[in-house]
Tab-separated table of C-alpha atoms in Angstrom:
chain	number	residue	atom	x	y	z
J	14	MET	CA	23.852	-9.482	19.355
J	15	SER	CA	25.497	-6.466	20.889
J	16	THR	CA	23.761	-3.132	20.869
J	17	ARG	CA	25.100	-0.602	18.437
J	18	GLU	CA	25.532	3.137	18.542
J	19	HIS	CA	22.299	4.996	17.803
J	20	ASN	CA	24.024	7.699	15.821
J	21	ASP	CA	25.452	5.481	13.145
J	22	LEU	CA	26.957	8.022	10.763
J	23	ARG	CA	29.155	5.426	9.180
J	24	GLN	CA	28.828	4.952	5.508
J	25	HIS	CA	28.337	1.520	4.075
J	26	ARG	CA	29.027	0.298	0.593
J	27	ARG	CA	25.846	-0.505	-1.272
J	28	THR	CA	25.715	-2.045	-4.721
J	29	LEU	CA	22.641	-1.162	-6.732
J	30	THR	CA	21.572	-2.381	-10.145
J	31	VAL	CA	20.422	0.766	-11.909
J	32	ASN	CA	19.401	0.950	-15.568
J	33	GLY	CA	21.120	-2.354	-16.202
J	34	GLU	CA	24.441	-1.427	-14.582
J	35	GLN	CA	25.947	-2.343	-11.218
J	36	ARG	CA	26.727	0.848	-9.336
J	37	SER	CA	28.475	1.006	-5.962
J	38	VAL	CA	28.038	3.875	-3.542
J	39	ASP	CA	29.224	4.669	-0.013
J	40	VAL	CA	26.285	6.101	1.891
J	41	GLU	CA	24.738	6.356	5.355
J	42	ASP	CA	22.122	3.743	6.206
J	43	ARG	CA	19.451	6.414	6.528
J	44	LYS	CA	19.924	7.674	2.982
J	45	LEU	CA	16.834	7.268	0.846
J	46	LEU	CA	17.000	5.552	-2.529
J	47	LEU	CA	15.762	8.847	-4.026
J	48	ASP	CA	18.706	10.840	-2.693
J	49	THR	CA	21.184	8.094	-3.532
J	50	LEU	CA	20.042	8.162	-7.157
J	51	ARG	CA	20.163	11.938	-7.335
J	52	GLU	CA	23.347	12.684	-5.410
J	53	ASP	CA	25.579	9.642	-5.602
J	54	LEU	CA	24.591	8.370	-9.033
J	55	GLU	CA	23.759	11.766	-10.569
J	56	LEU	CA	20.472	10.442	-11.925
J	57	THR	CA	18.463	13.535	-11.212
J	58	GLY	CA	15.336	12.502	-13.082
J	59	ALA	CA	13.665	11.245	-9.908
J	60	HIS	CA	12.419	14.307	-8.021
J	61	ALA	CA	11.775	15.060	-4.369
J	62	GLY	CA	8.232	16.400	-4.032
J	63	CYS	CA	6.660	15.497	-0.717
J	64	GLU	CA	9.101	12.942	0.690
J	65	HIS	CA	6.278	10.973	2.265
J	66	GLY	CA	4.880	8.977	-0.597
J	67	VAL	CA	1.923	11.080	-1.666
J	68	CYS	CA	2.974	12.964	-4.801
J	69	GLY	CA	4.751	10.405	-7.003
J	70	ALA	CA	7.490	12.749	-8.261
J	71	CYS	CA	10.087	10.303	-6.934
J	72	THR	CA	8.661	7.295	-8.816
J	73	VAL	CA	11.143	4.768	-10.218
J	74	LEU	CA	10.595	1.212	-11.430
J	75	LEU	CA	11.734	-1.526	-9.048
J	76	ASP	CA	11.762	-4.960	-10.652
J	77	GLY	CA	9.533	-3.451	-13.319
J	78	VAL	CA	6.858	-1.877	-11.100
J	79	PRO	CA	6.458	1.742	-9.971
J	80	VAL	CA	7.549	2.466	-6.401
J	81	ARG	CA	8.182	5.598	-4.317
J	82	SER	CA	11.933	5.988	-4.086
J	83	CYS	CA	11.409	8.432	-1.216
J	84	LEU	CA	9.998	5.575	0.849
J	85	MET	CA	12.974	3.233	0.497
J	86	PHE	CA	16.233	3.264	2.344
J	87	VAL	CA	19.190	2.536	0.104
J	88	GLY	CA	19.808	-0.839	1.812
J	89	GLN	CA	16.336	-1.994	0.812
J	90	ALA	CA	17.142	-1.369	-2.847
J	91	GLU	CA	20.070	-3.800	-3.021
J	92	GLY	CA	19.262	-6.994	-4.866
J	93	HIS	CA	16.624	-5.363	-7.070
J	94	GLU	CA	16.578	-3.953	-10.596
J	95	ILE	CA	15.995	-0.219	-10.629
J	96	GLU	CA	14.997	1.730	-13.711
J	97	THR	CA	14.922	5.503	-13.771
J	98	VAL	CA	13.553	7.869	-16.413
J	99	GLU	CA	17.059	8.098	-17.842
J	100	SER	CA	16.616	4.548	-19.152
J	101	LEU	CA	13.672	5.393	-21.394
J	102	ALA	CA	15.495	6.926	-24.329
J	103	ASP	CA	17.710	4.757	-26.483
J	104	GLY	CA	20.635	7.095	-27.044
J	105	ASP	CA	19.123	10.002	-28.973
J	106	GLU	CA	15.970	8.116	-29.817
J	107	LEU	CA	13.140	9.043	-27.488
J	108	HIS	CA	10.750	6.476	-26.081
J	109	PRO	CA	7.312	6.785	-27.718
J	110	LEU	CA	5.948	8.062	-24.397
J	111	GLN	CA	8.558	10.812	-24.266
J	112	ALA	CA	7.863	11.813	-27.876
J	113	SER	CA	4.142	11.828	-27.180
J	114	PHE	CA	4.483	14.008	-24.055
J	115	ILE	CA	6.356	16.563	-26.179
J	116	GLU	CA	3.833	16.481	-29.026
J	117	ASN	CA	0.715	16.412	-26.887
J	118	LEU	CA	1.551	18.965	-24.194
J	119	GLY	CA	2.075	16.356	-21.505
J	120	PHE	CA	4.216	18.633	-19.320
J	121	GLN	CA	4.892	22.255	-18.370
J	122	CYS	CA	7.445	22.554	-15.582
J	123	GLY	CA	8.402	18.890	-15.918
J	124	TYR	CA	8.603	18.144	-12.196
J	125	CYS	CA	6.025	15.339	-12.207
J	126	THR	CA	7.022	14.126	-15.657
J	127	PRO	CA	9.595	11.419	-14.905
J	128	GLY	CA	7.138	9.843	-12.453
J	129	MET	CA	4.334	10.097	-15.000
J	130	LEU	CA	6.467	8.534	-17.763
J	131	LEU	CA	7.554	5.541	-15.680
J	132	THR	CA	4.079	4.985	-14.262
J	133	ALA	CA	2.659	5.144	-17.791
J	134	LYS	CA	5.323	2.811	-19.162
J	135	GLU	CA	4.446	0.049	-16.721
J	136	PHE	CA	0.722	0.709	-17.113
J	137	LEU	CA	0.853	0.327	-20.887
J	138	ALA	CA	2.936	-2.831	-20.573
J	139	ARG	CA	0.034	-4.340	-18.600
J	140	ASN	CA	-2.780	-2.657	-20.508
J	141	PRO	CA	-1.675	-1.729	-24.034
J	142	ASP	CA	-5.139	-0.635	-25.197
J	143	PRO	CA	-6.650	1.264	-22.291
J	144	THR	CA	-9.660	3.491	-22.007
J	145	GLU	CA	-9.079	7.074	-21.023
J	146	GLU	CA	-10.663	6.288	-17.666
J	147	GLU	CA	-8.162	3.504	-17.046
J	148	ALA	CA	-5.260	5.789	-17.986
J	149	ARG	CA	-6.581	8.467	-15.649
J	150	GLU	CA	-6.850	5.951	-12.819
J	151	ALA	CA	-3.350	4.660	-13.523
J	152	ILE	CA	-1.770	8.076	-12.923
J	153	SER	CA	-3.986	8.949	-9.965
J	154	GLY	CA	-1.009	8.499	-7.650
J	155	ASN	CA	1.083	11.090	-9.512
J	156	LEU	CA	0.249	14.715	-8.755
J	157	CYS	CA	0.700	17.512	-11.306
J	158	ARG	CA	0.348	21.168	-10.337
J	159	CYS	CA	0.689	22.612	-13.840
J	160	THR	CA	-1.254	20.824	-16.532
J	161	GLY	CA	-4.630	19.840	-15.138
J	162	TYR	CA	-3.833	16.291	-16.337
J	163	MET	CA	-5.641	16.413	-19.700
J	164	GLY	CA	-2.417	16.765	-21.687
J	165	ILE	CA	-0.868	13.940	-19.692
J	166	VAL	CA	-3.772	11.573	-20.335
J	167	GLN	CA	-3.816	12.477	-24.035
J	168	SER	CA	-0.070	11.907	-24.253
J	169	ILE	CA	-0.487	8.462	-22.743
J	170	MET	CA	-3.425	7.545	-24.990
J	171	LYS	CA	-1.609	8.673	-28.130
J	172	ALA	CA	1.625	6.959	-27.094
J	173	ALA	CA	-0.360	3.778	-26.496
J	174	ALA	CA	-1.659	3.929	-30.069
J	175	VAL	CA	1.864	4.432	-31.432
J	176	MET	CA	3.205	1.574	-29.328
J	177	ARG	CA	0.423	-0.754	-30.461
J	178	GLU	CA	1.189	0.178	-34.052
J	179	GLU	CA	4.901	-0.447	-33.576
J	180	SER	CA	4.362	-3.849	-32.013
J	181	THR	CA	2.053	-5.042	-34.789
J	182	PRO	CA	3.878	-6.941	-37.554
J	183	GLU	CA	4.012	-5.137	-40.911
J	184	ARG	CA	1.364	-6.248	-43.357
J	185	GLY	CA	2.808	-8.658	-45.874
J	186	ASP	CA	5.186	-10.282	-43.405
J	187	ALA	CA	4.786	-14.029	-42.880
Q	25	MET	CA	12.798	16.130	5.133
Q	26	LYS	CA	15.269	13.401	5.914
Q	27	PRO	CA	15.102	10.685	8.516
Q	28	PRO	CA	17.314	10.884	11.600
Q	29	GLN	CA	20.200	8.475	12.064
Q	30	PHE	CA	19.557	4.894	13.030
Q	31	HIS	CA	21.302	1.572	13.041
Q	32	TYR	CA	20.168	-0.607	10.115
Q	33	GLU	CA	19.975	-4.379	10.264
Q	34	ARG	CA	18.918	-6.624	7.401
Q	35	PRO	CA	18.565	-10.229	8.653
Q	36	GLU	CA	18.548	-13.009	6.098
Q	37	SER	CA	16.224	-15.340	8.029
Q	38	VAL	CA	13.201	-15.238	10.310
Q	39	ILE	CA	15.326	-16.734	13.106
Q	40	GLY	CA	17.886	-14.006	12.591
Q	41	ALA	CA	15.189	-11.343	12.751
Q	42	LEU	CA	13.718	-12.825	15.940
Q	43	GLY	CA	17.175	-12.888	17.526
Q	44	LEU	CA	17.587	-9.178	16.816
Q	45	LEU	CA	14.168	-8.420	18.270
Q	46	ASP	CA	14.991	-10.466	21.367
Q	47	SER	CA	18.056	-8.427	22.176
Q	48	ASP	CA	16.985	-5.016	20.902
Q	49	GLY	CA	13.267	-5.121	20.138
Q	50	ASP	CA	12.452	-2.343	22.567
Q	51	ARG	CA	14.693	0.050	20.624
Q	52	ALA	CA	13.779	-1.234	17.180
Q	53	LYS	CA	11.074	-0.931	14.551
Q	54	VAL	CA	10.502	-3.637	11.990
Q	55	LEU	CA	10.677	-2.415	8.386
Q	56	ALA	CA	8.597	-4.344	5.869
Q	57	GLY	CA	7.335	-2.393	2.832
Q	58	GLY	CA	8.122	0.913	4.490
Q	59	GLN	CA	5.097	2.743	3.063
Q	60	SER	CA	4.066	3.856	6.532
Q	61	LEU	CA	7.294	3.625	8.533
Q	62	VAL	CA	9.640	5.401	6.128
Q	63	ALA	CA	7.088	8.177	5.622
Q	64	LEU	CA	6.864	8.643	9.406
Q	65	MET	CA	10.642	8.597	9.704
Q	66	ASN	CA	11.053	11.127	6.878
Q	67	LEU	CA	8.642	13.411	8.726
Q	68	ARG	CA	10.549	12.665	11.944
Q	69	LEU	CA	7.366	11.448	13.606
Q	70	ALA	CA	9.168	8.175	14.293
Q	71	SER	CA	12.843	7.888	15.220
Q	72	PRO	CA	13.655	4.300	16.099
Q	73	GLU	CA	17.244	3.661	17.160
Q	74	ILE	CA	17.328	0.446	15.190
Q	75	VAL	CA	15.527	-0.505	11.981
Q	76	VAL	CA	15.201	-4.225	11.244
Q	77	ASP	CA	14.630	-4.583	7.499
Q	78	ILE	CA	12.801	-7.903	7.021
Q	79	GLY	CA	12.577	-7.505	3.234
Q	80	ARG	CA	14.754	-10.557	2.618
Q	81	LEU	CA	12.521	-12.992	4.548
Q	82	ASP	CA	11.034	-14.712	1.494
Q	83	ASP	CA	9.525	-17.427	3.716
Q	84	LEU	CA	6.898	-14.844	4.678
Q	85	ARG	CA	5.639	-14.340	1.136
Q	86	TYR	CA	2.760	-16.692	0.314
Q	87	VAL	CA	-0.968	-16.958	-0.213
Q	88	ARG	CA	-2.573	-20.247	0.875
Q	89	ALA	CA	-6.252	-21.066	0.674
Q	90	THR	CA	-7.457	-23.995	2.754
Q	91	ASP	CA	-11.016	-25.247	3.248
Q	92	SER	CA	-11.459	-23.126	6.319
Q	93	SER	CA	-9.220	-20.122	5.813
Q	94	LEU	CA	-7.117	-17.874	3.642
Q	95	ASP	CA	-3.625	-17.626	5.145
Q	96	ILE	CA	-1.333	-14.921	3.847
Q	97	GLY	CA	2.332	-14.492	4.718
Q	98	ALA	CA	3.068	-11.172	6.388
Q	99	LEU	CA	5.422	-9.919	3.673
Q	100	THR	CA	2.967	-10.526	0.830
Q	101	THR	CA	2.485	-7.202	-0.912
Q	102	GLN	CA	-0.927	-5.616	-1.303
Q	103	ALA	CA	-0.325	-5.679	-5.087
Q	104	THR	CA	0.146	-9.457	-4.993
Q	105	ILE	CA	-3.151	-9.805	-3.145
Q	106	GLU	CA	-4.842	-7.406	-5.570
Q	107	ARG	CA	-3.721	-9.409	-8.592
Q	108	ASP	CA	-4.550	-12.841	-7.167
Q	109	ALA	CA	-7.802	-13.784	-8.901
Q	110	SER	CA	-8.421	-16.747	-6.582
Q	111	ILE	CA	-8.806	-14.469	-3.563
Q	112	ALA	CA	-12.030	-13.015	-4.963
Q	113	ASP	CA	-13.729	-16.389	-4.466
Q	114	VAL	CA	-12.217	-17.293	-1.120
Q	115	CYS	CA	-12.375	-13.865	0.522
Q	116	PRO	CA	-14.406	-11.400	-1.541
Q	117	LEU	CA	-14.276	-8.674	1.089
Q	118	LEU	CA	-10.475	-8.648	1.025
Q	119	ALA	CA	-10.457	-8.623	-2.784
Q	120	GLU	CA	-12.792	-5.637	-2.820
Q	121	ALA	CA	-11.000	-3.665	-0.102
Q	122	ILE	CA	-7.421	-4.069	-1.290
Q	123	GLY	CA	-7.696	-1.684	-4.251
Q	124	HIS	CA	-8.678	1.128	-1.876
Q	125	ILE	CA	-5.280	1.149	-0.199
Q	126	GLY	CA	-3.414	4.296	-1.245
Q	127	HIS	CA	-2.236	4.164	-4.835
Q	128	SER	CA	-0.859	1.315	-6.886
Q	129	ALA	CA	2.773	2.360	-6.276
Q	130	ILE	CA	2.095	2.143	-2.548
Q	131	ARG	CA	0.538	-1.302	-2.951
Q	132	ASN	CA	3.569	-2.478	-4.923
Q	133	ARG	CA	5.631	-2.216	-1.737
Q	134	GLY	CA	3.113	-2.181	1.128
Q	135	THR	CA	2.619	-5.516	2.863
Q	136	ILE	CA	-0.352	-7.068	4.635
Q	137	GLY	CA	1.702	-7.751	7.770
Q	138	GLY	CA	2.999	-4.203	7.847
Q	139	SER	CA	-0.463	-2.699	7.492
Q	140	ILE	CA	-1.862	-4.924	10.258
Q	141	ALA	CA	1.080	-4.251	12.586
Q	142	HIS	CA	0.929	-0.484	11.949
Q	143	ALA	CA	-2.801	-0.449	12.804
Q	144	ASP	CA	-3.774	2.908	11.365
Q	145	PRO	CA	-7.403	3.629	12.384
Q	146	ALA	CA	-8.389	4.404	8.794
Q	147	ALA	CA	-6.577	1.473	7.196
Q	148	GLU	CA	-8.447	-1.048	5.097
Q	149	LEU	CA	-6.754	-4.283	6.120
Q	150	PRO	CA	-7.241	-3.954	9.902
Q	151	LEU	CA	-10.890	-3.111	9.183
Q	152	VAL	CA	-11.404	-6.200	7.001
Q	153	LEU	CA	-9.638	-8.404	9.552
Q	154	THR	CA	-11.907	-7.056	12.307
Q	155	ALA	CA	-15.083	-7.478	10.229
Q	156	LEU	CA	-14.242	-11.046	9.285
Q	157	GLU	CA	-12.922	-12.015	12.749
Q	158	GLY	CA	-9.578	-13.058	11.337
Q	159	GLU	CA	-6.388	-13.913	13.183
Q	160	VAL	CA	-2.809	-12.722	13.274
Q	161	THR	CA	0.128	-15.069	13.877
Q	162	VAL	CA	3.050	-13.505	15.683
Q	163	ALA	CA	6.351	-15.222	16.306
Q	164	SER	CA	9.183	-14.737	18.744
Q	165	SER	CA	12.219	-16.852	19.475
Q	166	ALA	CA	10.031	-18.619	22.072
Q	167	GLY	CA	7.485	-19.789	19.491
Q	168	SER	CA	4.344	-18.434	17.832
Q	169	ARG	CA	0.871	-17.534	18.932
Q	170	ARG	CA	-2.328	-16.681	17.113
Q	171	ILE	CA	-4.228	-13.600	18.173
Q	172	ALA	CA	-7.868	-13.003	17.256
Q	173	ALA	CA	-8.577	-9.661	15.593
Q	174	ALA	CA	-10.762	-8.623	18.532
Q	175	ASP	CA	-7.741	-8.944	20.845
Q	176	PHE	CA	-5.137	-7.621	18.421
Q	177	PHE	CA	-5.895	-3.913	17.952
Q	178	HIS	CA	-5.403	-2.073	21.226
Q	179	GLY	CA	-5.728	1.547	20.226
Q	180	PHE	CA	-4.228	4.241	18.045
Q	181	LEU	CA	-1.291	2.559	16.255
Q	182	MET	CA	-1.103	0.048	19.133
Q	183	THR	CA	-1.380	-3.699	18.838
Q	184	ALA	CA	-0.803	-6.847	20.851
Q	185	VAL	CA	2.602	-7.386	19.216
Q	186	GLU	CA	5.369	-7.368	21.845
Q	187	PRO	CA	8.730	-5.686	21.151
Q	188	ASN	CA	10.397	-9.058	20.585
Q	189	GLU	CA	7.696	-10.341	18.225
Q	190	LEU	CA	7.179	-10.339	14.478
Q	191	VAL	CA	3.865	-10.646	12.610
Q	192	THR	CA	4.316	-13.671	10.352
Q	193	GLU	CA	0.870	-14.477	8.978
Q	194	VAL	CA	-2.579	-12.956	8.607
Q	195	SER	CA	-5.563	-15.319	8.300
Q	196	PHE	CA	-9.119	-14.758	7.169
Q	197	PRO	CA	-11.908	-17.315	7.623
Q	198	SER	CA	-13.236	-18.587	4.326
Q	199	ALA	CA	-16.393	-16.938	2.993
Q	200	GLY	CA	-18.924	-19.585	3.983
Q	201	GLU	CA	-22.382	-20.198	2.592
Q	202	ASN	CA	-25.306	-17.874	2.200
Q	203	ARG	CA	-23.260	-14.783	2.890
Q	204	GLY	CA	-22.717	-11.484	1.167
Q	205	PHE	CA	-19.860	-9.032	1.593
Q	206	ALA	CA	-19.254	-5.399	0.691
Q	207	PHE	CA	-16.696	-2.683	1.374
Q	208	GLU	CA	-17.338	1.055	1.147
Q	209	GLU	CA	-15.000	3.949	1.714
Q	210	PHE	CA	-15.241	7.712	1.500
Q	211	ALA	CA	-12.199	9.948	1.113
Q	212	ARG	CA	-11.961	13.443	-0.305
Q	213	ARG	CA	-9.761	12.223	-3.142
Q	214	PRO	CA	-9.103	8.654	-4.279
Q	215	GLY	CA	-6.086	7.349	-2.443
Q	216	ASP	CA	-6.451	9.627	0.581
Q	217	PHE	CA	-6.888	8.104	4.018
Q	218	ALA	CA	-10.527	7.105	4.529
Q	219	LEU	CA	-12.696	9.588	6.339
Q	220	VAL	CA	-15.069	6.714	7.079
Q	221	SER	CA	-14.974	3.168	5.757
Q	222	VAL	CA	-17.310	0.210	6.177
Q	223	ALA	CA	-16.684	-3.507	5.884
Q	224	CYS	CA	-19.715	-5.730	6.102
Q	225	ARG	CA	-20.710	-9.349	6.056
Q	226	VAL	CA	-24.376	-10.251	5.850
Q	227	ASP	CA	-25.880	-13.642	6.613
Q	228	GLY	CA	-29.076	-14.636	4.862
Q	229	ASP	CA	-30.450	-13.504	1.547
Q	230	THR	CA	-32.288	-10.550	0.071
Q	231	ASP	CA	-35.738	-11.543	1.363
Q	232	SER	CA	-34.671	-12.789	4.750
Q	233	VAL	CA	-31.621	-11.391	6.504
Q	234	HIS	CA	-30.478	-13.222	9.650
Q	235	SER	CA	-27.686	-10.970	10.832
Q	236	ALA	CA	-25.084	-8.483	9.779
Q	237	ARG	CA	-21.567	-7.880	10.983
Q	238	VAL	CA	-20.512	-4.328	10.212
Q	239	ALA	CA	-17.218	-2.730	11.176
Q	240	LEU	CA	-16.369	0.949	10.768
Q	241	GLY	CA	-12.970	2.463	10.058
Q	242	GLY	CA	-11.914	6.051	10.497
Q	243	VAL	CA	-14.370	6.870	13.290
Q	244	ALA	CA	-12.251	5.888	16.298
Q	245	HIS	CA	-8.708	4.865	17.216
Q	246	ALA	CA	-9.233	1.409	15.742
Q	247	ALA	CA	-11.951	-0.366	13.758
Q	248	VAL	CA	-15.266	-0.498	15.617
Q	249	VAL	CA	-17.807	-3.296	15.338
Q	250	VAL	CA	-21.359	-1.977	15.149
Q	251	GLU	CA	-23.555	-3.480	17.841
Q	252	GLY	CA	-27.161	-4.647	17.634
Q	253	LEU	CA	-27.149	-6.387	14.255
Q	254	GLU	CA	-26.687	-9.951	15.475
Q	255	ASP	CA	-30.331	-10.933	15.043
Q	256	LEU	CA	-32.231	-9.218	12.237
Q	257	ARG	CA	-35.055	-11.798	12.329
Q	258	GLY	CA	-35.500	-12.329	8.651
Q	259	ALA	CA	-35.680	-8.654	7.758
Q	260	SER	CA	-35.940	-7.528	4.155
Q	261	ALA	CA	-32.863	-6.074	2.494
Q	262	GLU	CA	-34.202	-2.527	2.810
Q	263	ASP	CA	-35.076	-2.928	6.473
Q	264	ALA	CA	-31.720	-4.553	7.186
Q	265	ALA	CA	-29.888	-1.732	5.435
Q	266	ALA	CA	-31.847	0.891	7.361
Q	267	ALA	CA	-31.302	-0.866	10.706
Q	268	ALA	CA	-27.583	-1.229	10.027
Q	269	GLY	CA	-27.308	2.409	8.975
Q	270	GLU	CA	-29.102	3.514	12.136
Q	271	ALA	CA	-26.832	1.410	14.321
Q	272	ALA	CA	-23.714	2.682	12.524
Q	273	ALA	CA	-24.784	6.301	12.983
Q	274	ALA	CA	-25.037	5.691	16.724
Q	275	VAL	CA	-21.349	4.782	17.022
Q	276	ALA	CA	-19.220	7.475	18.649
Q	277	ALA	CA	-17.105	9.180	16.003
Q	278	VAL	CA	-14.058	11.415	16.417
Q	279	ALA	CA	-13.897	14.981	15.231
Q	280	ASP	CA	-10.745	16.384	13.662
Q	281	ILE	CA	-9.607	18.739	10.907
Q	282	HIS	CA	-10.915	16.337	8.279
Q	283	GLY	CA	-14.469	16.101	9.564
Q	284	THR	CA	-16.874	16.683	12.422
Q	285	THR	CA	-18.491	13.957	14.468
Q	286	GLU	CA	-21.804	14.679	12.772
Q	287	TYR	CA	-20.293	14.364	9.309
Q	288	ARG	CA	-18.596	11.070	10.136
Q	289	ARG	CA	-21.798	9.686	11.597
Q	290	HIS	CA	-23.677	10.736	8.477
Q	291	LEU	CA	-21.079	8.988	6.318
Q	292	ALA	CA	-21.240	5.910	8.550
Q	293	ARG	CA	-24.991	5.689	8.059
Q	294	LYS	CA	-24.947	6.181	4.293
Q	295	LEU	CA	-21.977	3.948	3.584
Q	296	THR	CA	-23.374	1.203	5.818
Q	297	GLU	CA	-26.777	1.293	4.099
Q	298	ARG	CA	-25.024	1.128	0.745
Q	299	ALA	CA	-22.755	-1.718	1.842
Q	300	VAL	CA	-25.557	-3.836	3.287
Q	301	ARG	CA	-27.682	-3.350	0.166
Q	302	ARG	CA	-24.799	-4.325	-2.070
Q	303	ALA	CA	-23.841	-7.294	0.075
Q	304	LEU	CA	-27.362	-8.631	-0.362
Q	305	THR	CA	-27.440	-8.134	-4.105
Q	306	PRO	CA	-27.020	-11.510	-5.757
Q	307	ARG	CA	-23.748	-11.694	-7.678
Q	308	SER	CA	-24.350	-11.856	-11.418
């Protein structure tokens, strides 16, 4: 195997599966998944907060689980299913979590919000009837500078109730 | 901040990865989950010329319990370990420690091999491996070798892994009889790096403790085994906890912006007492 140039500025074609679609981009190897989503795919919901994995503003779902998109190079993301916050709404119909965050003061500036929504989505899929303590622990890797977290936890708890209601068959059905 | 340029390789097989490390290992860093390496590269604290992404090496993802050991493939994520209910029986200390690693999003990508190879002095997995006297298997194109934990961690972020080698498996001895285990950690906020952490294994039972093996994280450049607890001569749980705490407080501890030596030693004492007491509490 021959040695290669250190300063490899060449772009390579990467094909990512994002929100159910195959998307191809030409990017440098050092480009983070976060920046690829934001700049090359114009999915600006994932945010750059700390760029070293601490704040959670960059959170996306990878094969269904929350990951830090700032801690992945674009090449690592090939072959996986990526979901961003843009996948939550169904056209104009908001996801119950999104509706709940609006109703229950789950955000102010909105910077942490996409990360919170995706983290909460996966959390509720695993634990549809959580305690407040469990919800608080679930978002402990997502920092918020505005809200003091109470509105976020309430939004998650209330969304969980709505989602449990929606998944229960109507009374009277067989 | 953005990482500097590098050449990216993504081998499809262990043999392919070992070939790359043979020719260019001295200019390369292995990329597993990336939860430490990519962060360091983003901060430009690490600038390898070549990054070898081993994420496709599915052969290194497994959890195998045998009669004598728990063998885990290097690319097994911390989340996989956390969710594996069988590990709690075979290696309770590992099961207890794993949830302390960062946050769940970190554990979804972070791997056991990566954590061991990175060897952060405050990391949970190197501490557990040291406490339990586990082993690390490393491979090169010339073959593999097993390295005992005591010989594996050389210093701050330094291990016995050679530039042309890859960590392939991490092994923990099985729990054994008449033993208790406990893990304690103190950090300013949940998910922060540990200021001080304690992993302990106690032999004996509540009324008559034979010995304790206690290892401390966060006090030095690598995990430190506390000396003087090899023969506790049938001590009571309280006496054993006090003796262990005293011995832990005697270990030299670093001072830095996060804490003084005195504070770390105080934490070492308290967390060790707590861990030994808990390890001796019969499981309900």
